[in-house]
Amino acid sequence: MSPDFVCWRHPLGWLPRTPQLLGVKRVMAIDRVDCLVIGAGVVGLAVARELAGAGREVIILEAADAIGTHTSSRNSEVIHAGLYYAPGSLKARLCVEGRELLYPYCAERGVAHRRIGKIIVATDDREIALLRRYAKTGRANGVEDLVPLSPGELRDLEPDVHCVEGFLSPSTGIVDSHALMLALQGDAERNRATLVLRAPVTAGEVHERGIEIHVGGAEPTRLLCDTVVNAAGLFAQDVARSIAGFPRERIPPQFFAKGHYFALSGRSPFRRLVYPVASEAHLGVHVTLDLAGEARFGPDVSWIDHVNYAFDAAREPLFRDAIRRYYPALRDDALRPGYTGVRPKIVGPGQPAADFMIQGPRDHGVSRFVNLFGIESPGLTACLALARYVRTLI
């Protein structure tokens, strides 16, 4: 047998597999699969890696023509410490666990990242109580390395930042999100997972024999799956609604929160991330740095009816006002349009922030089916821990 022609085991029997057949055409010939992951963002790829590494035969369907084209690549690329999430929540638990997994994973796989640190600051006395609450919440979540800082100590760290009090989070970092996704994809594929692009889920049906998924694209087909993980991010509710037999009352509301990022022209004066205390009076616009050291500010929040990434440059005056609360030296001409991202939300404007909603069979009654709803920040940080959690549900 030619070394380029290998057989692989599938429930239907032995099927030919060559490097040229690892795309849509060969996968579309299969009508029964072990495990299907819907969505090839950072969480979907992490789930596929986890399940393939456990010996499951995994196919990943992605509607777009590349991995991670939505929330996974349009964010701040921050490795969060776990300061803001309610103690005991999934966000808190999985953020802290995920951070502890992610740093060594990135080091082992050669994924560019830096444990750069973050300072959280109060710009006036009215914000001090909330600032201290952040620190208390972080410690309750297991973040043990927070360092209180006086204004003088903060000036030594970040001379251009104005504040009355703050603290340092040394375990906060930044990561190349695309390189991380490529590493996760590579791990999954080394364990025989197969990624199929331009393969949107158009419908589905729950059967006694499994979950039937209808796949669109150039070669539409139907797959009968033993296990399905819905990691479709912004479109997870759409996928769940498309599956006949899934209880509609278990699908949460769907909201989209758009965030703008402005880039800072010229050399950055910041050496680490800077997060002001957020309030209703002003935007909580952060300073984030990329791996090249360039600074950007964002995100803000605007609620939209459908996913779009149009940039509204008219928001610049709002950004300038918010940024000058902690960086008064910002020049009028220093900001330039950057990019936008959209966060998947399960609660709307004016409502308290929601936890991740991860549903397994015990939650909705459908065997071997997991939904991930509202996987916004800290989903990037938590991706490896999220994948482990999903595995426990199936």
Short mmCIF file of C-alpha atoms in Angstrom, two decimals:
data_model
loop_
_atom_site.label_atom_id
_atom_site.label_comp_id
_atom_site.label_asym_id
_atom_site.label_seq_id
_atom_site.Cartn_x
_atom_site.Cartn_y
_atom_site.Cartn_z
CA MET A 1 0.00 0.00 0.00
CA SER A 2 1.29 3.50 -0.84
CA PRO A 3 2.50 5.45 2.20
CA ASP A 4 0.16 8.27 1.13
CA PHE A 5 -2.87 5.96 1.28
CA VAL A 6 -3.84 5.04 4.82
CA CYS A 7 -6.98 3.44 6.17
CA TRP A 8 -8.75 4.76 9.23
CA ARG A 9 -11.40 3.13 11.36
CA HIS A 10 -14.93 4.52 11.28
CA PRO A 11 -18.24 2.96 12.40
CA LEU A 12 -19.12 2.43 8.74
CA GLY A 13 -15.96 0.43 8.15
CA TRP A 14 -12.54 1.12 6.72
CA LEU A 15 -12.42 4.28 4.64
CA PRO A 16 -9.47 5.54 2.59
CA ARG A 17 -7.74 8.55 4.02
CA THR A 18 -5.07 10.59 2.26
CA PRO A 19 -3.78 14.08 3.03
CA GLN A 20 -5.85 15.33 0.08
CA LEU A 21 -9.05 13.82 1.49
CA LEU A 22 -8.92 15.45 4.91
CA GLY A 23 -11.32 18.21 3.84
CA VAL A 24 -14.96 18.66 3.09
CA LYS A 25 -15.38 16.00 0.43
CA ARG A 26 -14.19 13.05 2.49
CA VAL A 27 -15.94 14.13 5.69
CA MET A 28 -19.18 14.74 3.81
CA ALA A 29 -19.15 11.10 2.73
CA ILE A 30 -19.57 10.06 6.36
CA ASP A 31 -23.12 9.85 7.73
CA ARG A 32 -22.34 8.53 11.19
CA VAL A 33 -19.82 10.17 13.52
CA ASP A 34 -18.74 9.68 17.09
CA CYS A 35 -18.35 13.26 18.30
CA LEU A 36 -19.21 16.52 16.53
CA VAL A 37 -17.99 19.92 17.75
CA ILE A 38 -19.82 22.88 16.20
CA GLY A 39 -17.65 25.98 16.06
CA ALA A 40 -13.89 26.39 15.57
CA GLY A 41 -13.23 29.31 17.85
CA VAL A 42 -10.78 28.98 20.71
CA VAL A 43 -13.29 27.13 22.92
CA GLY A 44 -14.48 24.75 20.20
CA LEU A 45 -10.90 23.91 19.26
CA ALA A 46 -9.98 23.37 22.92
CA VAL A 47 -12.97 21.04 23.34
CA ALA A 48 -12.03 19.13 20.19
CA ARG A 49 -8.46 18.78 21.46
CA GLU A 50 -9.66 17.50 24.83
CA LEU A 51 -12.07 14.95 23.38
CA ALA A 52 -9.71 13.75 20.65
CA GLY A 53 -6.97 13.35 23.23
CA ALA A 54 -9.35 11.14 25.22
CA GLY A 55 -9.75 8.82 22.23
CA ARG A 56 -12.94 10.20 20.76
CA GLU A 57 -13.29 10.45 16.99
CA VAL A 58 -13.96 14.17 16.51
CA ILE A 59 -15.16 16.25 13.60
CA ILE A 60 -15.20 20.05 13.95
CA LEU A 61 -17.63 22.02 11.81
CA GLU A 62 -16.98 25.71 11.19
CA ALA A 63 -19.36 27.88 9.17
CA ALA A 64 -16.69 30.44 8.22
CA ASP A 65 -13.75 29.93 5.89
CA ALA A 66 -11.16 30.07 8.71
CA ILE A 67 -10.89 29.31 12.40
CA GLY A 68 -11.71 31.89 15.05
CA THR A 69 -13.05 34.69 12.87
CA HIS A 70 -15.42 36.15 15.48
CA THR A 71 -15.06 36.61 19.25
CA SER A 72 -11.89 34.51 19.50
CA SER A 73 -9.88 36.90 17.34
CA ARG A 74 -11.66 40.19 18.07
CA ASN A 75 -10.86 40.73 21.72
CA SER A 76 -8.18 42.12 24.02
CA GLU A 77 -6.06 38.91 23.97
CA VAL A 78 -5.69 39.12 27.75
CA ILE A 79 -4.94 36.20 30.05
CA HIS A 80 -7.11 37.19 32.99
CA ALA A 81 -6.26 36.53 36.63
CA GLY A 82 -9.87 36.10 37.82
CA LEU A 83 -10.69 39.34 39.66
CA TYR A 84 -14.16 40.32 38.57
CA TYR A 85 -16.30 37.19 38.67
CA ALA A 86 -18.63 36.12 41.47
CA PRO A 87 -16.89 33.62 43.78
CA GLY A 88 -18.05 30.09 43.04
CA SER A 89 -19.27 30.98 39.54
CA LEU A 90 -18.15 29.07 36.48
CA LYS A 91 -16.42 32.19 35.23
CA ALA A 92 -14.39 32.48 38.44
CA ARG A 93 -13.52 28.80 38.74
CA LEU A 94 -12.70 28.21 35.08
CA CYS A 95 -10.78 31.48 34.68
CA VAL A 96 -8.41 30.67 37.54
CA GLU A 97 -8.04 27.03 36.48
CA GLY A 98 -7.68 28.03 32.85
CA ARG A 99 -4.98 30.59 33.58
CA GLU A 100 -3.00 28.00 35.51
CA LEU A 101 -3.27 25.64 32.53
CA LEU A 102 -2.73 28.21 29.80
CA TYR A 103 0.66 29.63 30.76
CA PRO A 104 2.46 26.25 30.75
CA TYR A 105 0.56 25.17 27.63
CA CYS A 106 1.69 28.27 25.73
CA ALA A 107 5.28 27.78 26.91
CA GLU A 108 5.27 24.13 25.86
CA ARG A 109 3.72 24.78 22.44
CA GLY A 110 5.71 27.91 21.65
CA VAL A 111 2.63 30.16 21.61
CA ALA A 112 3.71 33.79 22.00
CA HIS A 113 2.59 35.23 25.33
CA ARG A 114 3.84 37.44 28.17
CA ARG A 115 2.99 37.54 31.85
CA ILE A 116 2.99 41.31 31.65
CA GLY A 117 0.91 42.20 34.69
CA LYS A 118 -1.97 44.62 35.12
CA ILE A 119 -2.68 47.55 37.42
CA ILE A 120 -6.26 48.32 38.44
CA VAL A 121 -6.77 51.93 39.47
CA ALA A 122 -9.26 54.26 41.13
CA THR A 123 -9.06 57.77 39.69
CA ASP A 124 -10.95 59.47 42.53
CA ASP A 125 -12.01 58.73 46.10
CA ARG A 126 -15.51 57.63 45.05
CA GLU A 127 -14.03 54.61 43.26
CA ILE A 128 -11.89 53.30 46.11
CA ALA A 129 -14.61 51.10 47.64
CA LEU A 130 -15.24 49.34 44.33
CA LEU A 131 -11.51 48.97 43.70
CA ARG A 132 -11.07 47.24 47.05
CA ARG A 133 -14.07 45.05 46.29
CA TYR A 134 -12.31 43.86 43.13
CA ALA A 135 -9.29 42.85 45.20
CA LYS A 136 -11.48 41.08 47.76
CA THR A 137 -13.30 39.18 45.01
CA GLY A 138 -10.02 38.20 43.39
CA ARG A 139 -8.67 36.79 46.65
CA ALA A 140 -11.94 34.89 47.19
CA ASN A 141 -11.45 33.38 43.73
CA GLY A 142 -7.97 32.15 44.58
CA VAL A 143 -5.92 35.02 43.12
CA GLU A 144 -3.28 35.20 45.83
CA ASP A 145 -0.64 37.48 44.30
CA LEU A 146 -2.38 40.88 44.32
CA VAL A 147 -0.20 43.76 45.53
CA PRO A 148 -1.79 46.94 46.97
CA LEU A 149 -0.10 50.08 45.68
CA SER A 150 0.03 53.65 46.91
CA PRO A 151 -0.11 56.52 44.39
CA GLY A 152 3.68 56.86 44.66
CA GLU A 153 4.27 53.17 44.02
CA LEU A 154 1.89 53.31 41.07
CA ARG A 155 3.79 56.28 39.64
CA ASP A 156 7.00 54.28 39.87
CA LEU A 157 5.38 51.48 37.84
CA GLU A 158 3.43 53.63 35.38
CA PRO A 159 4.53 57.28 35.53
CA ASP A 160 1.85 58.50 33.09
CA VAL A 161 -1.11 56.99 34.96
CA HIS A 162 -3.13 59.22 37.28
CA CYS A 163 -4.87 57.54 40.22
CA VAL A 164 -5.52 57.79 43.95
CA GLU A 165 -5.19 54.08 44.72
CA GLY A 166 -4.62 50.82 42.91
CA PHE A 167 -3.23 47.32 42.99
CA LEU A 168 -1.07 45.14 40.80
CA SER A 169 -2.15 41.78 39.36
CA PRO A 170 1.17 40.13 38.40
CA SER A 171 -0.44 36.99 36.92
CA THR A 172 -2.38 38.86 34.22
CA GLY A 173 -0.87 38.48 30.76
CA ILE A 174 -1.35 38.67 27.02
CA VAL A 175 -1.37 35.96 24.36
CA ASP A 176 -1.37 35.61 20.59
CA SER A 177 -4.92 34.27 20.23
CA HIS A 178 -4.47 33.06 16.65
CA ALA A 179 -1.29 31.17 17.49
CA LEU A 180 -3.12 29.62 20.45
CA MET A 181 -5.93 28.44 18.19
CA LEU A 182 -3.47 26.97 15.71
CA ALA A 183 -1.79 25.06 18.53
CA LEU A 184 -5.11 23.69 19.75
CA GLN A 185 -6.08 22.71 16.20
CA GLY A 186 -2.75 20.98 15.70
CA ASP A 187 -3.13 19.00 18.92
CA ALA A 188 -6.63 17.92 17.93
CA GLU A 189 -5.57 16.88 14.44
CA ARG A 190 -2.62 14.89 15.76
CA ASN A 191 -5.24 12.86 17.61
CA ARG A 192 -7.16 12.32 14.36
CA ALA A 193 -9.72 15.09 14.69
CA THR A 194 -10.86 16.61 11.40
CA LEU A 195 -11.70 20.27 10.81
CA VAL A 196 -14.22 21.14 8.11
CA LEU A 197 -14.55 24.79 7.06
CA ARG A 198 -17.45 26.45 5.21
CA ALA A 199 -19.78 23.89 6.80
CA PRO A 200 -22.68 25.70 8.52
CA VAL A 201 -25.22 23.80 10.57
CA THR A 202 -28.61 24.43 8.97
CA ALA A 203 -30.91 22.14 10.97
CA GLY A 204 -30.98 19.05 13.13
CA GLU A 205 -33.17 16.55 14.93
CA VAL A 206 -32.91 14.55 18.14
CA HIS A 207 -33.34 10.78 17.58
CA GLU A 208 -33.13 7.78 19.85
CA ARG A 209 -30.06 6.70 17.85
CA GLY A 210 -28.30 10.04 18.23
CA ILE A 211 -28.48 13.63 17.07
CA GLU A 212 -28.88 14.27 13.35
CA ILE A 213 -27.15 17.41 12.12
CA HIS A 214 -27.81 18.92 8.70
CA VAL A 215 -24.73 20.56 7.22
CA GLY A 216 -24.86 23.15 4.44
CA GLY A 217 -22.07 24.45 2.25
CA ALA A 218 -20.84 23.25 -1.13
CA GLU A 219 -21.75 19.60 -0.40
CA PRO A 220 -24.75 19.50 1.98
CA THR A 221 -25.13 16.35 4.02
CA ARG A 222 -26.60 14.89 7.19
CA LEU A 223 -24.52 13.51 10.03
CA LEU A 224 -25.88 11.19 12.71
CA CYS A 225 -23.81 11.94 15.80
CA ASP A 226 -23.37 10.04 19.03
CA THR A 227 -22.24 13.24 20.80
CA VAL A 228 -22.63 16.92 19.88
CA VAL A 229 -20.97 19.93 21.49
CA ASN A 230 -22.47 23.27 20.46
CA ALA A 231 -19.59 25.76 20.79
CA ALA A 232 -20.89 28.15 18.13
CA GLY A 233 -20.24 31.27 20.20
CA LEU A 234 -22.30 34.20 18.95
CA PHE A 235 -24.56 31.78 17.10
CA ALA A 236 -24.96 29.05 19.73
CA GLN A 237 -28.62 29.90 20.31
CA ASP A 238 -29.27 29.75 16.55
CA VAL A 239 -27.76 26.27 16.42
CA ALA A 240 -29.81 25.08 19.39
CA ARG A 241 -33.03 26.51 17.91
CA SER A 242 -32.36 24.72 14.63
CA ILE A 243 -32.42 21.25 16.26
CA ALA A 244 -35.91 19.75 16.37
CA GLY A 245 -36.58 17.98 19.65
CA PHE A 246 -34.36 20.25 21.73
CA PRO A 247 -36.50 21.98 24.39
CA ARG A 248 -36.90 25.62 23.38
CA GLU A 249 -37.42 26.74 26.95
CA ARG A 250 -33.82 25.74 27.71
CA ILE A 251 -32.39 28.20 25.17
CA PRO A 252 -31.43 31.52 26.82
CA PRO A 253 -32.02 34.93 25.25
CA GLN A 254 -29.47 36.10 22.70
CA PHE A 255 -27.87 39.55 22.85
CA PHE A 256 -24.88 41.09 21.09
CA ALA A 257 -22.58 43.61 22.81
CA LYS A 258 -20.27 45.38 20.40
CA GLY A 259 -16.97 46.82 21.57
CA HIS A 260 -14.67 49.29 19.83
CA TYR A 261 -10.91 49.47 20.20
CA PHE A 262 -8.89 52.56 19.38
CA ALA A 263 -5.12 52.29 18.85
CA LEU A 264 -2.63 54.75 20.33
CA SER A 265 -0.41 56.44 17.77
CA GLY A 266 3.30 56.40 18.46
CA ARG A 267 5.23 54.71 21.22
CA SER A 268 3.22 53.41 24.16
CA PRO A 269 3.96 55.04 27.53
CA PHE A 270 2.62 51.94 29.32
CA ARG A 271 4.60 48.88 30.35
CA ARG A 272 1.67 46.80 31.56
CA LEU A 273 -2.09 46.70 31.21
CA VAL A 274 -4.11 49.43 32.95
CA TYR A 275 -7.71 48.87 34.00
CA PRO A 276 -9.71 51.69 35.55
CA VAL A 277 -12.65 51.07 37.84
CA ALA A 278 -15.80 51.09 35.73
CA SER A 279 -18.86 53.10 36.71
CA GLU A 280 -22.10 54.31 35.19
CA ALA A 281 -20.59 57.79 34.93
CA HIS A 282 -17.85 56.86 32.47
CA LEU A 283 -16.65 54.07 30.26
CA GLY A 284 -14.36 51.45 31.77
CA VAL A 285 -12.02 51.71 28.78
CA HIS A 286 -8.85 49.73 29.44
CA VAL A 287 -5.29 49.95 28.20
CA THR A 288 -4.19 46.71 26.60
CA LEU A 289 -0.88 46.00 24.93
CA ASP A 290 -0.13 43.63 22.09
CA LEU A 291 2.98 41.48 21.94
CA ALA A 292 4.76 44.17 19.93
CA GLY A 293 4.17 46.64 22.76
CA GLU A 294 1.61 48.79 20.95
CA ALA A 295 -1.21 50.17 23.08
CA ARG A 296 -4.92 50.11 22.36
CA PHE A 297 -7.90 51.29 24.35
CA GLY A 298 -11.18 49.45 24.73
CA PRO A 299 -13.61 47.96 24.61
CA ASP A 300 -16.67 50.11 25.12
CA VAL A 301 -20.17 48.64 24.91
CA SER A 302 -22.94 49.23 22.41
CA TRP A 303 -25.89 46.86 22.00
CA ILE A 304 -26.66 45.74 18.45
CA ASP A 305 -29.38 43.62 16.85
CA HIS A 306 -27.12 41.54 14.62
CA VAL A 307 -23.44 40.75 14.32
CA ASN A 308 -21.49 43.37 12.40
CA TYR A 309 -18.00 44.79 12.73
CA ALA A 310 -18.47 48.28 11.31
CA PHE A 311 -16.31 50.84 13.12
CA ASP A 312 -17.97 54.00 14.44
CA ALA A 313 -15.21 56.62 14.51
CA ALA A 314 -17.66 59.11 16.04
CA ARG A 315 -17.12 57.36 19.40
CA GLU A 316 -13.62 58.86 19.65
CA PRO A 317 -14.63 61.83 21.89
CA LEU A 318 -16.22 59.41 24.39
CA PHE A 319 -13.02 57.39 24.43
CA ARG A 320 -10.84 60.47 24.94
CA ASP A 321 -12.90 61.59 27.93
CA ALA A 322 -12.80 58.14 29.53
CA ILE A 323 -9.06 57.64 28.91
CA ARG A 324 -8.08 61.06 30.28
CA ARG A 325 -9.45 60.13 33.67
CA TYR A 326 -6.35 57.99 34.18
CA TYR A 327 -4.10 59.14 31.31
CA PRO A 328 -4.48 62.93 31.23
CA ALA A 329 -1.55 63.37 28.83
CA LEU A 330 -3.50 61.85 25.93
CA ARG A 331 -3.19 64.14 22.90
CA ASP A 332 -6.24 65.12 20.87
CA ASP A 333 -4.79 63.47 17.75
CA ALA A 334 -3.36 60.35 19.43
CA LEU A 335 -6.17 57.90 18.78
CA ARG A 336 -6.75 56.06 15.54
CA PRO A 337 -9.48 53.54 14.70
CA GLY A 338 -8.55 49.97 15.55
CA TYR A 339 -11.14 47.22 15.32
CA THR A 340 -14.40 45.99 16.83
CA GLY A 341 -15.53 42.77 18.44
CA VAL A 342 -18.89 41.38 19.46
CA ARG A 343 -19.49 39.53 22.73
CA PRO A 344 -22.17 36.83 23.04
CA LYS A 345 -24.50 37.81 25.87
CA ILE A 346 -27.41 35.99 27.49
CA VAL A 347 -28.62 39.07 29.41
CA GLY A 348 -29.38 42.48 27.96
CA PRO A 349 -28.69 46.13 28.80
CA GLY A 350 -29.08 47.11 32.42
CA GLN A 351 -29.08 43.54 33.74
CA PRO A 352 -26.38 42.08 36.02
CA ALA A 353 -23.62 40.21 34.24
CA ALA A 354 -24.42 36.54 33.71
CA ASP A 355 -22.28 33.49 34.32
CA PHE A 356 -21.27 31.08 31.58
CA MET A 357 -24.22 28.81 30.75
CA ILE A 358 -22.94 25.32 29.98
CA GLN A 359 -25.75 22.81 29.59
CA GLY A 360 -25.34 19.06 29.68
CA PRO A 361 -27.93 16.27 29.49
CA ARG A 362 -28.98 16.79 33.11
CA ASP A 363 -29.95 20.36 32.27
CA HIS A 364 -32.03 19.78 29.14
CA GLY A 365 -32.73 16.05 28.90
CA VAL A 366 -31.03 15.39 25.55
CA SER A 367 -28.41 12.64 25.81
CA ARG A 368 -24.80 13.39 24.87
CA PHE A 369 -25.53 17.00 23.89
CA VAL A 370 -23.72 20.00 25.41
CA ASN A 371 -24.47 23.67 24.77
CA LEU A 372 -22.11 26.52 25.61
CA PHE A 373 -24.00 29.81 25.82
CA GLY A 374 -22.68 33.26 26.69
CA ILE A 375 -19.01 32.31 26.43
CA GLU A 376 -17.56 35.81 26.49
CA SER A 377 -14.61 36.98 28.59
CA PRO A 378 -12.84 35.17 30.25
CA GLY A 379 -13.48 32.45 27.64
CA LEU A 380 -10.04 32.82 26.03
CA THR A 381 -8.29 32.46 29.39
CA ALA A 382 -10.58 29.61 30.44
CA CYS A 383 -10.54 27.63 27.17
CA LEU A 384 -8.55 24.64 28.43
CA ALA A 385 -10.55 24.47 31.66
CA LEU A 386 -13.80 24.83 29.73
CA ALA A 387 -12.78 21.89 27.58
CA ARG A 388 -12.12 19.74 30.65
CA TYR A 389 -15.47 20.74 32.09
CA VAL A 390 -17.31 19.82 28.89
CA ARG A 391 -15.63 16.44 28.87
CA THR A 392 -17.07 15.69 32.32
CA LEU A 393 -20.59 16.32 30.98
CA ILE A 394 -20.40 13.77 28.19
#
